[in-house]
PDB file of C-alpha atoms in Angstrom:
ATOM      1  CA  MET A  21      38.299  -4.480  14.387  1.00  0.00           C
ATOM      2  CA  THR A  22      34.889  -3.599  15.736  1.00  0.00           C
ATOM      3  CA  PRO A  23      34.397  -4.143  19.443  1.00  0.00           C
ATOM      4  CA  PRO A  24      31.823  -6.759  20.484  1.00  0.00           C
ATOM      5  CA  ARG A  25      28.416  -5.211  21.154  1.00  0.00           C
ATOM      6  CA  LEU A  26      27.115  -5.207  24.650  1.00  0.00           C
ATOM      7  CA  PRO A  27      24.091  -7.385  25.415  1.00  0.00           C
ATOM      8  CA  GLN A  28      22.208  -4.252  26.392  1.00  0.00           C
ATOM      9  CA  ASN A  29      22.707  -2.713  22.940  1.00  0.00           C
ATOM     10  CA  ARG A  30      21.729  -5.973  21.257  1.00  0.00           C
ATOM     11  CA  GLY A  31      18.536  -5.941  23.299  1.00  0.00           C
ATOM     12  CA  LEU A  32      17.822  -2.364  22.251  1.00  0.00           C
ATOM     13  CA  THR A  33      18.320  -3.246  18.594  1.00  0.00           C
ATOM     14  CA  ALA A  34      15.906  -6.161  18.894  1.00  0.00           C
ATOM     15  CA  ILE A  35      13.329  -3.974  20.642  1.00  0.00           C
ATOM     16  CA  ASP A  36      13.697  -1.224  18.031  1.00  0.00           C
ATOM     17  CA  GLY A  37      13.126  -3.774  15.262  1.00  0.00           C
ATOM     18  CA  ALA A  38      10.032  -5.094  17.008  1.00  0.00           C
ATOM     19  CA  MET A  39       8.715  -1.557  17.499  1.00  0.00           C
ATOM     20  CA  ALA A  40       9.215  -0.702  13.820  1.00  0.00           C
ATOM     21  CA  LEU A  41       7.305  -3.830  12.850  1.00  0.00           C
ATOM     22  CA  MET A  42       4.500  -2.913  15.264  1.00  0.00           C
ATOM     23  CA  VAL A  43       4.213   0.562  13.759  1.00  0.00           C
ATOM     24  CA  ILE A  44       3.900  -0.945  10.276  1.00  0.00           C
ATOM     25  CA  LEU A  45       1.219  -3.369  11.485  1.00  0.00           C
ATOM     26  CA  LEU A  46      -0.642  -0.512  13.154  1.00  0.00           C
ATOM     27  CA  ILE A  47      -0.650   1.524   9.963  1.00  0.00           C
ATOM     28  CA  VAL A  48      -2.144  -1.479   8.152  1.00  0.00           C
ATOM     29  CA  GLN A  49      -4.759  -1.839  10.906  1.00  0.00           C
ATOM     30  CA  VAL A  50      -5.719   1.840  10.732  1.00  0.00           C
ATOM     31  CA  TRP A  51      -6.108   1.576   6.968  1.00  0.00           C
ATOM     32  CA  LEU A  52      -8.140  -1.621   7.362  1.00  0.00           C
ATOM     33  CA  LEU A  53     -10.483   0.002   9.870  1.00  0.00           C
ATOM     34  CA  SER A  54     -11.070   3.076   7.705  1.00  0.00           C
ATOM     35  CA  ALA A  55     -11.620   0.940   4.571  1.00  0.00           C
ATOM     36  CA  THR A  56     -14.064  -1.327   6.419  1.00  0.00           C
ATOM     37  CA  LEU A  57     -15.965   1.646   7.793  1.00  0.00           C
ATOM     38  CA  GLU A  58     -16.170   3.246   4.366  1.00  0.00           C
ATOM     39  CA  SER A  59     -17.349  -0.051   2.905  1.00  0.00           C
ATOM     40  CA  PHE A  60     -19.921  -0.520   5.685  1.00  0.00           C
ATOM     41  CA  LEU A  61     -21.317   2.968   5.170  1.00  0.00           C
ATOM     42  CA  ALA A  62     -21.607   2.234   1.445  1.00  0.00           C
ATOM     43  CA  GLY A  63     -23.780  -0.790   2.228  1.00  0.00           C
ATOM     44  CA  HIS A  64     -21.172  -3.539   1.722  1.00  0.00           C
ATOM     45  CA  ARG A  65     -21.611  -5.355   5.006  1.00  0.00           C
ATOM     46  CA  GLU A  66     -19.992  -8.580   3.828  1.00  0.00           C
ATOM     47  CA  ALA A  67     -16.494  -7.091   4.262  1.00  0.00           C
ATOM     48  CA  ALA A  68     -16.855  -6.794   8.050  1.00  0.00           C
ATOM     49  CA  LEU A  69     -16.052 -10.403   8.996  1.00  0.00           C
ATOM     50  CA  PRO A  70     -12.835 -10.812   6.941  1.00  0.00           C
ATOM     51  CA  ALA A  71     -11.715  -7.419   8.257  1.00  0.00           C
ATOM     52  CA  VAL A  72     -12.196  -8.552  11.862  1.00  0.00           C
ATOM     53  CA  ILE A  73     -10.246 -11.762  11.227  1.00  0.00           C
ATOM     54  CA  ILE A  74      -7.328  -9.882   9.665  1.00  0.00           C
ATOM     55  CA  SER A  75      -7.416  -7.215  12.365  1.00  0.00           C
ATOM     56  CA  ALA A  76      -7.397  -9.914  15.078  1.00  0.00           C
ATOM     57  CA  LEU A  77      -4.417 -11.539  13.393  1.00  0.00           C
ATOM     58  CA  LEU A  78      -2.547  -8.231  13.294  1.00  0.00           C
ATOM     59  CA  PHE A  79      -3.386  -7.615  16.955  1.00  0.00           C
ATOM     60  CA  LEU A  80      -2.073 -11.069  17.919  1.00  0.00           C
ATOM     61  CA  ILE A  81       1.180 -10.355  16.104  1.00  0.00           C
ATOM     62  CA  CYS A  82       1.430  -7.022  17.961  1.00  0.00           C
ATOM     63  CA  LEU A  83       0.760  -8.816  21.252  1.00  0.00           C
ATOM     64  CA  ALA A  84       3.426 -11.400  20.467  1.00  0.00           C
ATOM     65  CA  LEU A  85       5.889  -8.620  19.687  1.00  0.00           C
ATOM     66  CA  TYR A  86       5.027  -6.890  22.956  1.00  0.00           C
ATOM     67  CA  LEU A  87       5.649 -10.112  24.868  1.00  0.00           C
ATOM     68  CA  PHE A  88       8.922 -10.487  22.998  1.00  0.00           C
ATOM     69  CA  VAL A  89       9.947  -6.964  24.028  1.00  0.00           C
ATOM     70  CA  ASP A  90       8.935  -7.745  27.606  1.00  0.00           C
ATOM     71  CA  GLN A  91      11.062 -10.879  27.613  1.00  0.00           C
ATOM     72  CA  VAL A  92      14.107  -9.136  26.121  1.00  0.00           C
ATOM     73  CA  ASP A  93      13.714  -6.366  28.670  1.00  0.00           C
ATOM     74  CA  ALA A  94      13.577  -8.905  31.510  1.00  0.00           C
ATOM     75  CA  GLU A  95      16.617 -10.799  30.244  1.00  0.00           C
ATOM     76  CA  VAL A  96      18.755  -7.699  29.822  1.00  0.00           C
ATOM     77  CA  ARG A  97      17.881  -6.526  33.305  1.00  0.00           C
ATOM     78  CA  ARG A  98      18.813  -9.870  34.781  1.00  0.00           C
ATOM     79  CA  HIS A  99      22.374  -9.624  33.363  1.00  0.00           C
TER      80      HIS A  99
ATOM     81  CA  MET B  16       0.404 -16.452  34.210  1.00  0.00           C
ATOM     82  CA  PRO B  17       4.160 -16.428  33.433  1.00  0.00           C
ATOM     83  CA  TRP B  18       3.842 -14.465  30.169  1.00  0.00           C
ATOM     84  CA  PHE B  19       2.350 -11.477  31.951  1.00  0.00           C
ATOM     85  CA  ARG B  20       4.548 -11.354  35.018  1.00  0.00           C
ATOM     86  CA  ARG B  21       6.628  -8.254  35.586  1.00  0.00           C
ATOM     87  CA  PRO B  22       9.977  -8.362  33.765  1.00  0.00           C
ATOM     88  CA  SER B  23      11.906  -8.089  37.008  1.00  0.00           C
ATOM     89  CA  SER B  24      11.446  -8.826  40.652  1.00  0.00           C
ATOM     90  CA  GLN B  25      11.795  -5.131  41.512  1.00  0.00           C
ATOM     91  CA  PRO B  26       8.806  -3.109  42.693  1.00  0.00           C
ATOM     92  CA  LEU B  27       6.590  -1.658  39.970  1.00  0.00           C
ATOM     93  CA  TRP B  28       7.682   1.927  40.609  1.00  0.00           C
ATOM     94  CA  LYS B  29      11.332   0.962  40.051  1.00  0.00           C
ATOM     95  CA  ASP B  30      10.462  -0.854  36.858  1.00  0.00           C
ATOM     96  CA  GLU B  31       8.448   1.995  35.384  1.00  0.00           C
ATOM     97  CA  PHE B  32      10.512   4.940  36.681  1.00  0.00           C
ATOM     98  CA  SER B  33      14.071   3.741  36.595  1.00  0.00           C
ATOM     99  CA  ILE B  34      16.768   6.065  37.885  1.00  0.00           C
ATOM    100  CA  LEU B  35      19.402   4.422  35.689  1.00  0.00           C
ATOM    101  CA  THR B  36      19.832   5.930  32.224  1.00  0.00           C
ATOM    102  CA  ALA B  37      20.571   2.557  30.630  1.00  0.00           C
ATOM    103  CA  ASP B  38      17.393   1.072  32.062  1.00  0.00           C
ATOM    104  CA  GLU B  39      15.340   4.141  31.188  1.00  0.00           C
ATOM    105  CA  ARG B  40      15.823   3.496  27.474  1.00  0.00           C
ATOM    106  CA  TYR B  41      14.219   0.109  27.995  1.00  0.00           C
ATOM    107  CA  VAL B  42      11.409   1.535  30.070  1.00  0.00           C
ATOM    108  CA  ASN B  43      10.540   4.077  27.357  1.00  0.00           C
ATOM    109  CA  ARG B  44      10.534   1.438  24.664  1.00  0.00           C
ATOM    110  CA  ARG B  45       8.523  -1.021  26.714  1.00  0.00           C
ATOM    111  CA  GLN B  46       5.927   1.631  27.485  1.00  0.00           C
ATOM    112  CA  LEU B  47       5.713   2.617  23.828  1.00  0.00           C
ATOM    113  CA  THR B  48       5.235  -0.999  22.737  1.00  0.00           C
ATOM    114  CA  LYS B  49       2.502  -1.357  25.364  1.00  0.00           C
ATOM    115  CA  PHE B  50       0.825   1.746  23.958  1.00  0.00           C
ATOM    116  CA  LEU B  51       1.131   0.401  20.399  1.00  0.00           C
ATOM    117  CA  THR B  52      -0.394  -2.923  21.463  1.00  0.00           C
ATOM    118  CA  LEU B  53      -3.312  -1.181  23.161  1.00  0.00           C
ATOM    119  CA  THR B  54      -3.835   0.958  20.055  1.00  0.00           C
ATOM    120  CA  SER B  55      -3.881  -2.226  17.991  1.00  0.00           C
ATOM    121  CA  LEU B  56      -6.511  -3.618  20.364  1.00  0.00           C
ATOM    122  CA  GLY B  57      -8.508  -0.416  19.837  1.00  0.00           C
ATOM    123  CA  MET B  58      -8.420  -0.962  16.063  1.00  0.00           C
ATOM    124  CA  LEU B  59      -9.654  -4.533  16.573  1.00  0.00           C
ATOM    125  CA  VAL B  60     -12.487  -3.293  18.793  1.00  0.00           C
ATOM    126  CA  GLY B  61     -13.428  -0.799  16.065  1.00  0.00           C
ATOM    127  CA  ASN B  62     -13.610  -3.587  13.496  1.00  0.00           C
ATOM    128  CA  LEU B  63     -15.649  -5.726  15.915  1.00  0.00           C
ATOM    129  CA  TRP B  64     -18.057  -2.825  16.388  1.00  0.00           C
ATOM    130  CA  ILE B  65     -18.574  -2.626  12.624  1.00  0.00           C
ATOM    131  CA  LEU B  66     -19.147  -6.397  12.499  1.00  0.00           C
ATOM    132  CA  VAL B  67     -21.763  -6.208  15.272  1.00  0.00           C
ATOM    133  CA  ARG B  68     -23.467  -3.289  13.536  1.00  0.00           C
ATOM    134  CA  SER B  69     -23.559  -5.238  10.264  1.00  0.00           C
ATOM    135  CA  TRP B  70     -25.078  -8.258  12.050  1.00  0.00           C
ATOM    136  CA  LEU B  71     -27.708  -6.109  13.732  1.00  0.00           C
ATOM    137  CA  TYR B  72     -28.500  -4.216  10.534  1.00  0.00           C
ATOM    138  CA  ARG B  73     -32.089  -4.357   9.394  1.00  0.00           C
ATOM    139  CA  ALA B  74     -33.115  -2.948   6.031  1.00  0.00           C
ATOM    140  CA  PRO B  75     -35.027   0.251   6.749  1.00  0.00           C
ATOM    141  CA  VAL B  76     -38.634   0.570   5.689  1.00  0.00           C
ATOM    142  CA  TYR B  77     -39.174   3.740   3.725  1.00  0.00           C
ATOM    143  CA  PRO B  78     -42.596   5.326   3.881  1.00  0.00           C
ATOM    144  CA  ALA B  79     -44.246   6.763   0.784  1.00  0.00           C
ATOM    145  CA  THR B  80     -44.185  10.492   1.438  1.00  0.00           C
ATOM    146  CA  PRO B  81     -45.373  13.313  -0.850  1.00  0.00           C
ATOM    147  CA  VAL B  82     -42.477  15.733  -1.205  1.00  0.00           C
ATOM    148  CA  ALA B  83     -43.660  18.316  -3.719  1.00  0.00           C
ATOM    149  CA  ARG B  84     -46.351  19.331  -6.151  1.00  0.00           C
ATOM    150  CA  LEU B  85     -45.160  19.697  -9.725  1.00  0.00           C
ATOM    151  CA  ASP B  86     -46.326  23.283 -10.008  1.00  0.00           C
ATOM    152  CA  GLU B  87     -44.260  24.398  -7.046  1.00  0.00           C
ATOM    153  CA  VAL B  88     -40.948  23.280  -8.645  1.00  0.00           C
ATOM    154  CA  PRO B  89     -40.355  24.987 -12.022  1.00  0.00           C
ATOM    155  CA  VAL B  90     -37.810  23.508 -14.427  1.00  0.00           C
ATOM    156  CA  GLY B  91     -34.266  24.239 -13.243  1.00  0.00           C
ATOM    157  CA  SER B  92     -35.282  24.945  -9.673  1.00  0.00           C
ATOM    158  CA  ILE B  93     -35.000  22.970  -6.483  1.00  0.00           C
ATOM    159  CA  LYS B  94     -36.899  22.107  -3.360  1.00  0.00           C
ATOM    160  CA  ILE B  95     -35.457  21.024  -0.042  1.00  0.00           C
ATOM    161  CA  PHE B  96     -37.432  18.417   1.844  1.00  0.00           C
ATOM    162  CA  SER B  97     -36.885  15.853   4.595  1.00  0.00           C
ATOM    163  CA  TYR B  98     -36.873  12.138   3.903  1.00  0.00           C
ATOM    164  CA  PRO B  99     -37.170   9.530   5.334  1.00  0.00           C
ATOM    165  CA  GLY B 100     -36.925  11.222   8.741  1.00  0.00           C
ATOM    166  CA  PRO B 101     -37.522  14.849   9.686  1.00  0.00           C
ATOM    167  CA  ARG B 102     -33.788  15.429  10.268  1.00  0.00           C
ATOM    168  CA  GLU B 103     -32.580  14.004   6.954  1.00  0.00           C
ATOM    169  CA  ALA B 104     -32.552  16.815   4.430  1.00  0.00           C
ATOM    170  CA  CYS B 105     -32.840  15.997   0.730  1.00  0.00           C
ATOM    171  CA  ILE B 106     -32.682  18.113  -2.381  1.00  0.00           C
ATOM    172  CA  LEU B 107     -35.085  17.775  -5.300  1.00  0.00           C
ATOM    173  CA  VAL B 108     -34.025  19.160  -8.683  1.00  0.00           C
ATOM    174  CA  ARG B 109     -36.397  19.409 -11.596  1.00  0.00           C
ATOM    175  CA  THR B 110     -34.193  18.887 -14.633  1.00  0.00           C
ATOM    176  CA  SER B 111     -36.876  19.188 -17.326  1.00  0.00           C
ATOM    177  CA  ALA B 112     -40.630  19.324 -17.648  1.00  0.00           C
ATOM    178  CA  GLU B 113     -40.938  15.578 -17.203  1.00  0.00           C
ATOM    179  CA  SER B 114     -37.835  14.605 -15.244  1.00  0.00           C
ATOM    180  CA  TRP B 115     -36.657  15.215 -11.711  1.00  0.00           C
ATOM    181  CA  VAL B 116     -34.083  13.794  -9.353  1.00  0.00           C
ATOM    182  CA  ALA B 117     -33.676  13.896  -5.605  1.00  0.00           C
ATOM    183  CA  TYR B 118     -30.697  13.086  -3.407  1.00  0.00           C
ATOM    184  CA  SER B 119     -29.768  13.193   0.217  1.00  0.00           C
ATOM    185  CA  GLN B 120     -28.321  16.621   0.899  1.00  0.00           C
ATOM    186  CA  LYS B 121     -25.583  15.221   3.134  1.00  0.00           C
ATOM    187  CA  CYS B 122     -22.209  15.014   1.408  1.00  0.00           C
ATOM    188  CA  THR B 123     -20.818  11.490   1.819  1.00  0.00           C
ATOM    189  CA  HIS B 124     -17.475  12.936   2.881  1.00  0.00           C
ATOM    190  CA  LEU B 125     -18.180  14.910   6.055  1.00  0.00           C
ATOM    191  CA  SER B 126     -21.942  15.529   5.838  1.00  0.00           C
ATOM    192  CA  CYS B 127     -21.903  19.152   4.671  1.00  0.00           C
ATOM    193  CA  ALA B 128     -25.036  20.169   2.783  1.00  0.00           C
ATOM    194  CA  VAL B 129     -24.667  19.917  -0.995  1.00  0.00           C
ATOM    195  CA  TYR B 130     -26.330  22.483  -3.254  1.00  0.00           C
ATOM    196  CA  TYR B 131     -27.388  22.568  -6.877  1.00  0.00           C
ATOM    197  CA  ALA B 132     -24.912  24.394  -9.126  1.00  0.00           C
ATOM    198  CA  ARG B 133     -27.118  25.351 -12.060  1.00  0.00           C
ATOM    199  CA  GLN B 134     -24.285  26.546 -14.348  1.00  0.00           C
ATOM    200  CA  ALA B 135     -22.334  23.320 -14.030  1.00  0.00           C
ATOM    201  CA  ASN B 136     -25.481  21.191 -13.739  1.00  0.00           C
ATOM    202  CA  ARG B 137     -24.182  19.217 -10.781  1.00  0.00           C
ATOM    203  CA  LEU B 138     -24.438  19.017  -7.023  1.00  0.00           C
ATOM    204  CA  GLU B 139     -21.567  20.634  -5.170  1.00  0.00           C
ATOM    205  CA  CYS B 140     -20.336  20.430  -1.627  1.00  0.00           C
ATOM    206  CA  PRO B 141     -18.920  23.807  -0.547  1.00  0.00           C
ATOM    207  CA  CYS B 142     -16.761  22.408   2.256  1.00  0.00           C
ATOM    208  CA  HIS B 143     -14.148  20.453   0.283  1.00  0.00           C
ATOM    209  CA  GLU B 144     -15.302  20.920  -3.306  1.00  0.00           C
ATOM    210  CA  GLY B 145     -16.785  17.488  -3.734  1.00  0.00           C
ATOM    211  CA  TYR B 146     -18.879  17.405  -6.906  1.00  0.00           C
ATOM    212  CA  PHE B 147     -21.640  14.903  -7.678  1.00  0.00           C
ATOM    213  CA  SER B 148     -23.343  14.054 -10.947  1.00  0.00           C
ATOM    214  CA  LEU B 149     -26.933  15.207 -11.170  1.00  0.00           C
ATOM    215  CA  THR B 150     -27.776  12.166 -13.288  1.00  0.00           C
ATOM    216  CA  ASP B 151     -27.036   9.401 -10.793  1.00  0.00           C
ATOM    217  CA  GLY B 152     -25.243  11.025  -7.853  1.00  0.00           C
ATOM    218  CA  HIS B 153     -21.813   9.518  -8.522  1.00  0.00           C
ATOM    219  CA  VAL B 154     -18.706  11.405  -7.466  1.00  0.00           C
ATOM    220  CA  LEU B 155     -17.238  13.647 -10.155  1.00  0.00           C
ATOM    221  CA  GLN B 156     -14.354  15.006  -8.109  1.00  0.00           C
ATOM    222  CA  GLY B 157     -13.192  15.706  -4.600  1.00  0.00           C
ATOM    223  CA  PRO B 158     -12.689  13.728  -1.413  1.00  0.00           C
ATOM    224  CA  PRO B 159     -16.042  11.865  -1.210  1.00  0.00           C
ATOM    225  CA  ARG B 160     -15.726   8.219  -2.198  1.00  0.00           C
ATOM    226  CA  ARG B 161     -19.365   7.195  -2.097  1.00  0.00           C
ATOM    227  CA  PRO B 162     -22.206   8.478  -4.297  1.00  0.00           C
ATOM    228  CA  LEU B 163     -25.026  10.536  -2.854  1.00  0.00           C
ATOM    229  CA  PRO B 164     -27.937   8.383  -1.672  1.00  0.00           C
ATOM    230  CA  ARG B 165     -30.701   8.831  -4.200  1.00  0.00           C
ATOM    231  CA  VAL B 166     -34.327   9.325  -3.246  1.00  0.00           C
ATOM    232  CA  LEU B 167     -36.613   7.207  -5.414  1.00  0.00           C
ATOM    233  CA  LEU B 168     -39.491   9.303  -6.685  1.00  0.00           C
ATOM    234  CA  GLU B 169     -42.821   8.422  -8.207  1.00  0.00           C
ATOM    235  CA  ARG B 170     -45.250  10.745  -9.889  1.00  0.00           C
ATOM    236  CA  ARG B 171     -48.742  10.342  -8.565  1.00  0.00           C
ATOM    237  CA  GLY B 172     -51.036  12.770 -10.338  1.00  0.00           C
ATOM    238  CA  GLU B 173     -49.567  16.203  -9.847  1.00  0.00           C
ATOM    239  CA  ALA B 174     -47.516  15.181  -6.837  1.00  0.00           C
ATOM    240  CA  LEU B 175     -44.035  13.699  -6.469  1.00  0.00           C
ATOM    241  CA  VAL B 176     -43.869  10.986  -3.859  1.00  0.00           C
ATOM    242  CA  ALA B 177     -40.676   9.628  -2.296  1.00  0.00           C
ATOM    243  CA  VAL B 178     -40.891   5.843  -2.048  1.00  0.00           C
ATOM    244  CA  GLY B 179     -37.390   4.723  -1.083  1.00  0.00           C
ATOM    245  CA  MET B 180     -33.666   5.356  -1.063  1.00  0.00           C
ATOM    246  CA  ASP B 181     -30.957   4.011  -3.331  1.00  0.00           C
ATOM    247  CA  LEU B 182     -27.648   4.012  -1.446  1.00  0.00           C
ATOM    248  CA  GLY B 183     -25.593   3.616  -4.599  1.00  0.00           C
ATOM    249  CA  ASP B 184     -24.947  -0.112  -4.624  1.00  0.00           C
ATOM    250  CA  LYS B 185     -28.288  -1.683  -3.926  1.00  0.00           C
ATOM    251  CA  GLU B 186     -31.827  -0.473  -3.689  1.00  0.00           C
ATOM    252  CA  ALA B 187     -33.322  -0.428  -0.233  1.00  0.00           C
TER     253      ALA B 187
END
């Protein structure tokens, strides 16, 4: 029988999951920036606006994940 | 704003430099996620910068500039000249008695100067072995992803005159 996990460990697991997701989103954002720059330098300026919209969306998800981590951190410390 | 309040009522220094091992794991992770979020913001700012640059872009006006006399460039030889500005080196190759091509000498990978490889009949970048076609400047191999900007030439009498640049996708 496995012992029940402590709230602190559950919080760490949640934070680790959020961090992994953020790293994946960041990799996508880095790729997006380099592809947009390459496209811009090649004279395709029409790709800039969709790239900004997608990048803003990815940033908002990262921000939401950060706020989630902040909240989990606060809750675990309260207990 | 409740979303951005500190996660605990403790002073900032206790939150960021906890003396408890259990809390320290949280502090490290929280700081890393903050760093990742700021990096994500940096990527967004980079994309915004490109968007602003594309909005402010104005098609450059290329002057008509004589670059060479025909008798000074024998068949199979080259001439280096600057176009459209004095700091933008270009390479002119005379491929036959009645044909010639000219490209920007800056490799589209990391801006090393390309040179004419006569044996292979192509333009080569010595830095990372990027090869470009002499016919239209497209990439034959190597890390560059964009073709060499082509200088548009016109023959006026016995002189070759540069009249514009072709960046590979559209004529400017």
